[in-house]
Short mmCIF file of C-alpha atoms and ligand atoms in Angstrom, two decimals:
data_model
loop_
_atom_site.label_atom_id
_atom_site.label_comp_id
_atom_site.label_asym_id
_atom_site.label_seq_id
_atom_site.Cartn_x
_atom_site.Cartn_y
_atom_site.Cartn_z
CA MET K 1 153.66 123.47 98.81
CA SER K 2 151.57 121.64 99.64
CA LYS K 3 150.38 118.48 98.40
CA ARG K 4 147.00 119.55 98.73
CA ALA K 5 147.59 122.74 97.55
CA ALA K 6 149.05 121.01 94.54
CA ALA K 7 146.24 119.32 93.81
CA ALA K 8 143.75 122.07 94.18
CA LEU K 9 145.63 123.45 91.64
CA VAL K 10 145.73 121.20 89.61
CA ALA K 11 141.77 120.45 89.67
CA GLY K 12 141.47 124.30 89.09
CA ALA K 13 142.90 123.97 86.11
CA MET K 14 141.20 120.75 84.47
CA VAL K 15 137.84 123.15 85.57
CA ALA K 16 139.33 126.00 83.36
CA VAL K 17 139.55 123.74 80.41
CA LEU K 18 136.74 122.54 80.49
CA THR K 19 134.89 125.50 81.15
CA ALA K 20 136.61 126.57 78.25
CA CYS K 21 135.53 123.83 75.88
CA GLY K 22 131.87 123.56 77.41
CA SER K 23 128.89 125.94 75.97
CA GLY K 24 128.55 127.88 79.35
CA GLY K 25 132.14 129.34 79.38
CA GLY K 26 133.25 132.96 78.61
CA GLY K 27 137.44 132.55 79.21
CA GLY K 28 136.93 131.69 83.11
CA SER K 29 137.69 135.64 82.94
CA ALA K 30 133.69 136.58 82.18
CA GLY K 31 133.30 136.47 86.41
CA LYS K 32 132.40 139.20 88.59
CA GLY K 33 135.39 141.26 87.89
CA SER K 34 134.82 142.14 84.27
CA GLY K 35 130.83 142.10 83.27
CA HIS K 36 129.16 141.17 86.61
CA LYS K 37 128.15 137.81 85.24
CA LEU K 38 126.76 135.19 87.74
CA VAL K 39 128.83 132.61 88.11
CA VAL K 40 128.12 128.90 88.81
CA GLY K 41 130.45 126.13 89.05
CA PHE K 42 128.39 122.66 88.56
CA SER K 43 129.51 119.44 88.63
CA GLN K 44 127.64 116.82 86.33
CA VAL K 45 127.71 113.15 87.28
CA GLY K 46 128.63 112.22 83.99
CA ALA K 47 127.31 111.42 80.17
CA GLU K 48 126.41 107.89 80.84
CA SER K 49 122.93 108.11 79.12
CA GLY K 50 120.62 109.76 76.62
CA TRP K 51 118.66 111.43 80.28
CA ARG K 52 122.38 112.85 81.19
CA THR K 53 123.24 113.92 77.51
CA ALA K 54 119.67 115.85 77.91
CA ASN K 55 119.74 117.41 81.73
CA THR K 56 123.49 118.42 80.64
CA LYS K 57 122.13 120.25 77.18
CA SER K 58 119.33 121.70 79.14
CA ILE K 59 121.48 123.41 82.28
CA GLN K 60 123.92 125.20 79.46
CA GLU K 61 121.16 126.00 77.26
CA SER K 62 119.71 127.41 80.37
CA ALA K 63 122.42 128.97 81.90
CA LYS K 64 123.06 130.71 78.36
CA LYS K 65 119.91 132.04 78.39
CA ALA K 66 119.17 133.94 82.05
CA GLY K 67 123.21 135.37 81.76
CA VAL K 68 125.39 132.83 84.00
CA GLU K 69 128.43 131.68 83.50
CA LEU K 70 128.54 127.76 84.02
CA LYS K 71 132.29 127.14 84.68
CA PHE K 72 131.13 122.99 83.94
CA SER K 73 132.72 120.16 85.26
CA ASP K 74 131.82 115.98 83.90
CA ALA K 75 132.92 113.48 86.97
CA GLN K 76 133.14 110.91 84.50
CA GLN K 77 130.81 108.53 87.30
CA LYS K 78 133.73 109.44 89.76
CA GLN K 79 132.94 110.91 93.17
CA GLU K 80 136.86 112.02 93.43
CA ASN K 81 136.36 113.61 90.69
CA GLN K 82 133.14 115.59 91.46
CA ILE K 83 135.06 116.79 95.21
CA LYS K 84 138.00 117.81 92.82
CA ALA K 85 135.96 119.59 90.78
CA ILE K 86 133.54 121.38 93.92
CA ARG K 87 137.15 122.10 95.64
CA SER K 88 138.36 123.89 92.30
CA PHE K 89 135.20 125.82 92.19
CA ILE K 90 135.63 127.55 95.95
CA GLN K 91 139.24 128.60 95.50
CA GLN K 92 138.01 130.25 91.98
CA LYS K 93 135.16 131.17 94.69
CA VAL K 94 131.89 131.13 91.85
CA ASP K 95 129.01 132.70 93.16
CA VAL K 96 126.98 129.41 93.74
CA ILE K 97 128.13 126.03 93.38
CA ALA K 98 125.44 123.12 91.95
CA PHE K 99 126.02 119.25 91.41
CA SER K 100 124.12 116.47 91.07
CA PRO K 101 126.38 113.66 93.28
CA VAL K 102 127.16 110.39 92.05
CA VAL K 103 126.86 108.66 95.08
CA GLU K 104 124.74 109.27 98.16
CA SER K 105 126.99 109.59 100.74
CA GLY K 106 130.89 110.75 101.63
CA TRP K 107 130.04 114.17 100.43
CA ASP K 108 130.87 116.32 104.17
CA THR K 109 133.86 117.46 103.84
CA VAL K 110 133.80 119.03 100.79
CA LEU K 111 130.55 120.74 101.62
CA LYS K 112 132.13 122.06 104.69
CA GLU K 113 134.82 123.81 102.49
CA ALA K 114 132.10 125.07 100.29
CA LYS K 115 129.98 126.43 103.57
CA ASP K 116 132.80 127.79 105.36
CA ALA K 117 134.00 129.57 101.97
CA HIS K 118 130.26 131.18 102.54
CA ILE K 119 129.72 129.66 98.89
CA PRO K 120 125.87 128.34 98.59
CA VAL K 121 125.37 124.70 97.03
CA ILE K 122 122.10 123.95 94.96
CA LEU K 123 121.95 119.56 94.85
CA THR K 124 120.30 119.05 91.75
CA ASP K 125 118.98 115.60 90.30
CA ARG K 126 120.25 113.67 93.12
CA ALA K 127 120.67 113.98 96.27
CA VAL K 128 123.17 113.66 99.26
CA ASP K 129 122.13 111.49 102.65
CA SER K 130 124.26 114.26 104.87
CA LYS K 131 122.46 115.03 108.36
CA ASP K 132 123.51 118.31 108.60
CA GLU K 133 121.20 120.17 106.13
CA SER K 134 123.25 123.46 106.59
CA LEU K 135 125.51 121.91 104.02
CA TYR K 136 123.29 122.76 100.78
CA VAL K 137 120.09 125.11 100.46
CA SER K 138 117.81 123.62 97.97
CA PHE K 139 117.40 119.68 96.72
CA LEU K 140 115.63 120.06 93.12
CA GLY K 141 114.97 117.02 91.35
CA SER K 142 112.40 113.96 91.27
CA ASP K 143 111.43 111.98 94.12
CA PHE K 144 113.26 108.64 92.83
CA VAL K 145 111.13 106.29 95.36
CA GLU K 146 107.84 107.02 93.86
CA GLU K 147 109.02 106.68 90.44
CA GLY K 148 110.17 103.02 91.67
CA LYS K 149 106.83 102.73 93.23
CA LYS K 150 105.30 103.96 89.99
CA ALA K 151 106.70 100.86 88.38
CA GLY K 152 105.72 98.73 91.05
CA ASP K 153 102.33 99.15 90.75
CA TRP K 154 101.85 98.59 87.40
CA LEU K 155 103.62 95.52 87.73
CA VAL K 156 101.38 95.18 90.61
CA LYS K 157 98.46 95.78 87.98
CA GLU K 158 99.86 93.46 85.13
CA TYR K 159 99.26 90.68 86.95
CA GLN K 160 96.39 91.00 89.13
CA GLY K 161 94.33 87.49 88.96
CA LYS K 162 96.52 85.98 86.77
CA PRO K 163 97.95 82.31 88.87
CA GLY K 164 101.20 81.85 89.14
CA ASP K 165 104.56 82.89 90.47
CA VAL K 166 106.62 86.26 88.29
CA ASN K 167 110.06 85.73 87.72
CA VAL K 168 111.64 89.51 87.60
CA VAL K 169 115.11 90.71 86.88
CA GLN K 170 116.31 94.12 87.70
CA LEU K 171 118.86 95.91 86.19
CA GLU K 172 120.28 98.21 88.78
CA GLY K 173 121.53 102.14 88.55
CA THR K 174 125.29 103.23 89.51
CA THR K 175 125.84 101.52 93.26
CA GLY K 176 125.82 103.62 96.16
CA SER K 177 123.64 106.20 93.65
CA ALA K 178 120.14 107.91 95.35
CA PRO K 179 118.05 106.63 91.59
CA ALA K 180 119.64 103.12 92.36
CA ASN K 181 118.88 103.08 95.85
CA ASP K 182 115.64 104.44 96.06
CA ARG K 183 114.33 103.45 92.32
CA LYS K 184 114.78 100.01 93.81
CA SER K 185 112.98 100.60 97.96
CA GLY K 186 110.07 101.81 95.81
CA PHE K 187 109.60 99.08 93.64
CA ALA K 188 110.20 96.26 96.55
CA ASP K 189 107.64 98.07 98.97
CA ALA K 190 104.94 98.36 96.11
CA VAL K 191 105.19 94.34 95.30
CA LYS K 192 105.76 93.59 98.87
CA GLY K 193 102.33 92.48 99.69
CA GLU K 194 102.44 90.26 96.86
CA PRO K 195 104.49 87.26 96.89
CA LYS K 196 104.39 85.69 93.61
CA PHE K 197 106.49 89.08 92.70
CA LYS K 198 109.90 87.11 93.30
CA VAL K 199 112.88 89.20 92.21
CA VAL K 200 115.68 86.17 91.38
CA ALA K 201 118.37 88.56 90.11
CA SER K 202 119.20 91.72 90.54
CA GLN K 203 122.25 93.54 89.60
CA THR K 204 123.72 97.14 88.53
CA GLY K 205 124.20 97.95 85.13
CA ASP K 206 126.06 101.53 85.96
CA PHE K 207 122.78 103.34 84.33
CA THR K 208 124.45 102.19 80.96
CA ARG K 209 123.48 100.72 77.68
CA ALA K 210 126.38 98.63 77.41
CA LYS K 211 126.41 97.27 80.82
CA GLY K 212 122.51 96.56 80.99
CA LYS K 213 122.61 94.40 78.13
CA GLU K 214 126.06 92.51 79.18
CA VAL K 215 123.88 92.01 82.42
CA MET K 216 120.79 91.10 80.83
CA GLN K 217 123.08 88.47 79.05
CA ALA K 218 124.15 87.03 82.16
CA PHE K 219 120.40 86.95 83.35
CA LEU K 220 119.27 85.30 80.48
CA LYS K 221 121.78 82.52 81.00
CA SER K 222 121.31 82.42 84.31
CA GLN K 223 117.82 82.33 84.59
CA PRO K 224 115.49 79.94 83.57
CA LYS K 225 112.63 81.35 83.79
CA ILE K 226 112.56 85.57 83.62
CA ASP K 227 108.62 87.18 83.24
CA VAL K 228 109.90 90.64 83.81
CA LEU K 229 112.43 92.74 83.50
CA TYR K 230 112.40 95.86 85.92
CA ALA K 231 115.35 98.49 84.40
CA HIS K 232 116.63 101.29 86.36
CA ASN K 233 116.51 103.28 83.58
CA ASP K 234 116.18 103.52 79.65
CA ASP K 235 120.08 102.68 78.80
CA MET K 236 120.16 100.00 80.50
CA ALA K 237 116.63 98.50 79.49
CA LEU K 238 117.59 99.40 75.69
CA GLY K 239 121.06 97.34 76.18
CA ALA K 240 119.19 94.58 77.67
CA ILE K 241 116.18 94.84 74.60
CA GLN K 242 119.48 94.21 72.14
CA ALA K 243 120.70 91.54 74.82
CA ILE K 244 116.99 89.81 74.98
CA GLU K 245 116.79 89.65 70.69
CA GLU K 246 119.76 88.16 70.75
CA ALA K 247 119.05 85.13 72.91
CA GLY K 248 115.97 84.70 69.94
CA LYS K 249 113.46 85.71 72.15
CA LYS K 250 111.10 88.97 72.28
CA PRO K 251 111.56 91.95 74.23
CA GLY K 252 107.58 93.21 76.24
CA THR K 253 106.44 90.27 74.73
CA ASP K 254 108.41 87.11 76.30
CA ILE K 255 109.98 89.44 78.65
CA ARG K 256 107.65 91.69 79.64
CA ILE K 257 109.54 95.61 80.25
CA VAL K 258 109.10 98.50 82.65
CA SER K 259 111.80 100.97 82.63
CA VAL K 260 112.35 104.48 83.65
CA ASP K 261 112.92 108.07 82.69
CA GLY K 262 111.19 108.14 79.44
CA VAL K 263 114.02 109.44 76.74
CA LYS K 264 112.48 109.49 72.80
CA ASP K 265 114.91 106.05 72.63
CA ALA K 266 112.77 104.11 74.68
CA PHE K 267 109.40 105.57 73.19
CA THR K 268 110.38 104.48 69.57
CA ALA K 269 111.28 101.21 71.59
CA MET K 270 107.84 101.39 72.62
CA SER K 271 106.17 101.70 70.03
CA GLN K 272 107.70 98.49 68.64
CA GLY K 273 106.39 96.95 71.68
CA LYS K 274 109.60 96.32 73.31
CA ILE K 275 108.96 98.44 76.24
CA ASN K 276 105.67 97.65 78.13
CA TYR K 277 105.38 101.25 80.58
CA ASP K 278 107.97 103.94 81.62
CA VAL K 279 107.76 105.70 84.09
CA GLU K 280 109.06 109.41 83.70
CA CYS K 281 112.12 111.40 85.05
CA ASN K 282 112.76 114.55 83.30
CA PRO K 283 116.08 115.84 82.80
CA LEU K 284 114.86 119.67 81.40
CA LEU K 285 116.07 120.98 84.76
CA GLY K 286 117.85 123.78 83.91
CA ASP K 287 115.08 126.74 83.87
CA GLN K 288 114.53 126.14 87.81
CA LEU K 289 118.48 125.73 88.57
CA MET K 290 118.93 129.10 86.86
CA ASP K 291 115.62 130.73 88.96
CA LEU K 292 116.87 129.55 92.26
CA VAL K 293 120.40 130.50 91.14
CA LYS K 294 119.84 134.34 90.87
CA LYS K 295 117.48 133.58 93.99
CA VAL K 296 120.08 131.84 96.01
CA LYS K 297 122.26 134.74 94.97
CA ALA K 298 119.98 137.87 95.94
CA GLY K 299 119.52 136.41 99.65
CA GLU K 300 116.07 135.37 98.65
CA SER K 301 114.76 131.95 100.80
CA VAL K 302 113.93 129.08 98.33
CA PRO K 303 112.42 125.77 99.32
CA ARG K 304 114.44 123.28 101.07
CA ARG K 305 112.42 120.96 98.22
CA ILE K 306 111.31 121.07 94.81
CA LYS K 307 109.74 118.65 93.41
CA THR K 308 109.69 117.75 89.38
CA GLU K 309 106.63 117.17 87.76
CA GLU K 310 106.56 113.77 85.79
CA GLY K 311 103.82 110.76 85.12
CA ALA K 312 104.29 107.31 83.62
CA PHE K 313 103.98 106.18 79.95
CA THR K 314 101.72 102.87 78.24
CA PRO K 315 102.92 102.34 74.32
CA GLU K 316 99.76 103.71 73.35
CA GLN K 317 100.91 107.05 74.87
CA ALA K 318 104.34 106.72 74.20
CA THR K 319 103.44 106.72 70.65
CA ALA K 320 101.21 108.98 71.04
CA ALA K 321 103.92 111.84 72.28
CA LEU K 322 107.38 110.36 70.50
CA PRO K 323 106.58 113.16 68.10
CA ASN K 324 107.31 115.84 69.96
CA ARG K 325 108.65 114.43 73.11
CA GLN K 326 112.14 116.53 73.47
CA TYR K 327 114.83 114.34 75.21
O1 LIG E 1 119.98 110.32 88.55
C1 LIG E 1 119.00 110.65 87.57
C2 LIG E 1 119.54 109.43 86.24
O2 LIG E 1 120.59 109.06 85.86
C3 LIG E 1 118.93 108.43 85.55
O3 LIG E 1 117.35 107.97 85.71
C4 LIG E 1 119.47 107.82 84.21
O4 LIG E 1 119.37 107.63 83.60
C5 LIG E 1 120.69 108.63 85.19
O5 LIG E 1 122.47 108.13 84.26
#
C-alpha cells in the first residue's frame, strides 16, 4: 500500500469516528445504500469562538431536520486536518462536500481531487482564493470586507469633528483567513481618508478569547496611548476586555471597542457599556446550506455567491436584542 493510500485510510477512520460521535451521525452505514439519505461531508474550522459553536450547532440541527446524514469533522484550526478530512470524504464517496476553509489559499489540489471524483463542493462561511472557479459550485457566507467597512464607518462617525489623533490597536483573526484579511482591508479602506486614525499596533489573536487577552496585554504594555480597540471578532474583544480591566482601565470608556460577530456574550458586555459597536456576522447558515446541498444534488443551478443578511448594533440596540438573541 502506498504512503498516500495509508494516510487516506487513517484519515477515513478519523472522520468515521467523528461521525459516530457527532449529532449528524448515523453510524456511517446509513448512507445511500441503506436509506438513500443524502450524505454530506462537512469540514468545520474548529471550535475557536462562540460564533463557531453557534455555526456548528446550526449546521448539525439543520442536517437532522432536513434528513441529511452529516459526516462532521473538526479541523482544530489546522488546514492539514481539513485536507485530510476532504480526502476521506472523497474516499467515502459522499454526495456533497461542504467546508469552511480555515485559510484562503492552498486548496486547489484537494479541490481538484473532489472535482475528479465528481463530488460537488460548497464553501460555507469562508472563501478560498482559487482562480479556478470550477473547483466549487457555490459560496454561502458573509461579506467580510463590508463588515470591516461598517466598523471603520462607525469609527469615522464617532470621531467626526473631534480634533487630535486617534490611536487604534487591532486584534486580527487567524492569519491568512478570509475574515482576517477582509475585515482588515475593509476597515483600512473606511478610515483611509482621515489621517488622524493611526493603527499603532496590529496582531493576530487567532479569533480566540485567550489569545485576544494575551495580545491585548502586550498592546497595553507597549503602547503609551490607546484610544480604540478594533477586534476582528467578539471572542478576542471579550478576552481584551479582561486585559483592559486587569490593567485598571475601563473598557468602552478609556478604550473604546468596536468588534464583529454579535454573539450574546458581547451583547451582555455592550449592555454593561464595555463594547461600543458590534458588526453582525450571522452564523446561522444551516438551513440555507441544506437547501443548497439538496439543489446541487438534484442538478439544479445555484447562485455562485449567496451573501448573508447582516446588521450592526449600538449598545442600546444590543441591550434590546439580548433577551431574544439566539447565539
Ligand atoms: O469566519 C467567521 C469568523 O470565524 C467569526 O467572526 C469568528 O468568530 C470565527 O472564529
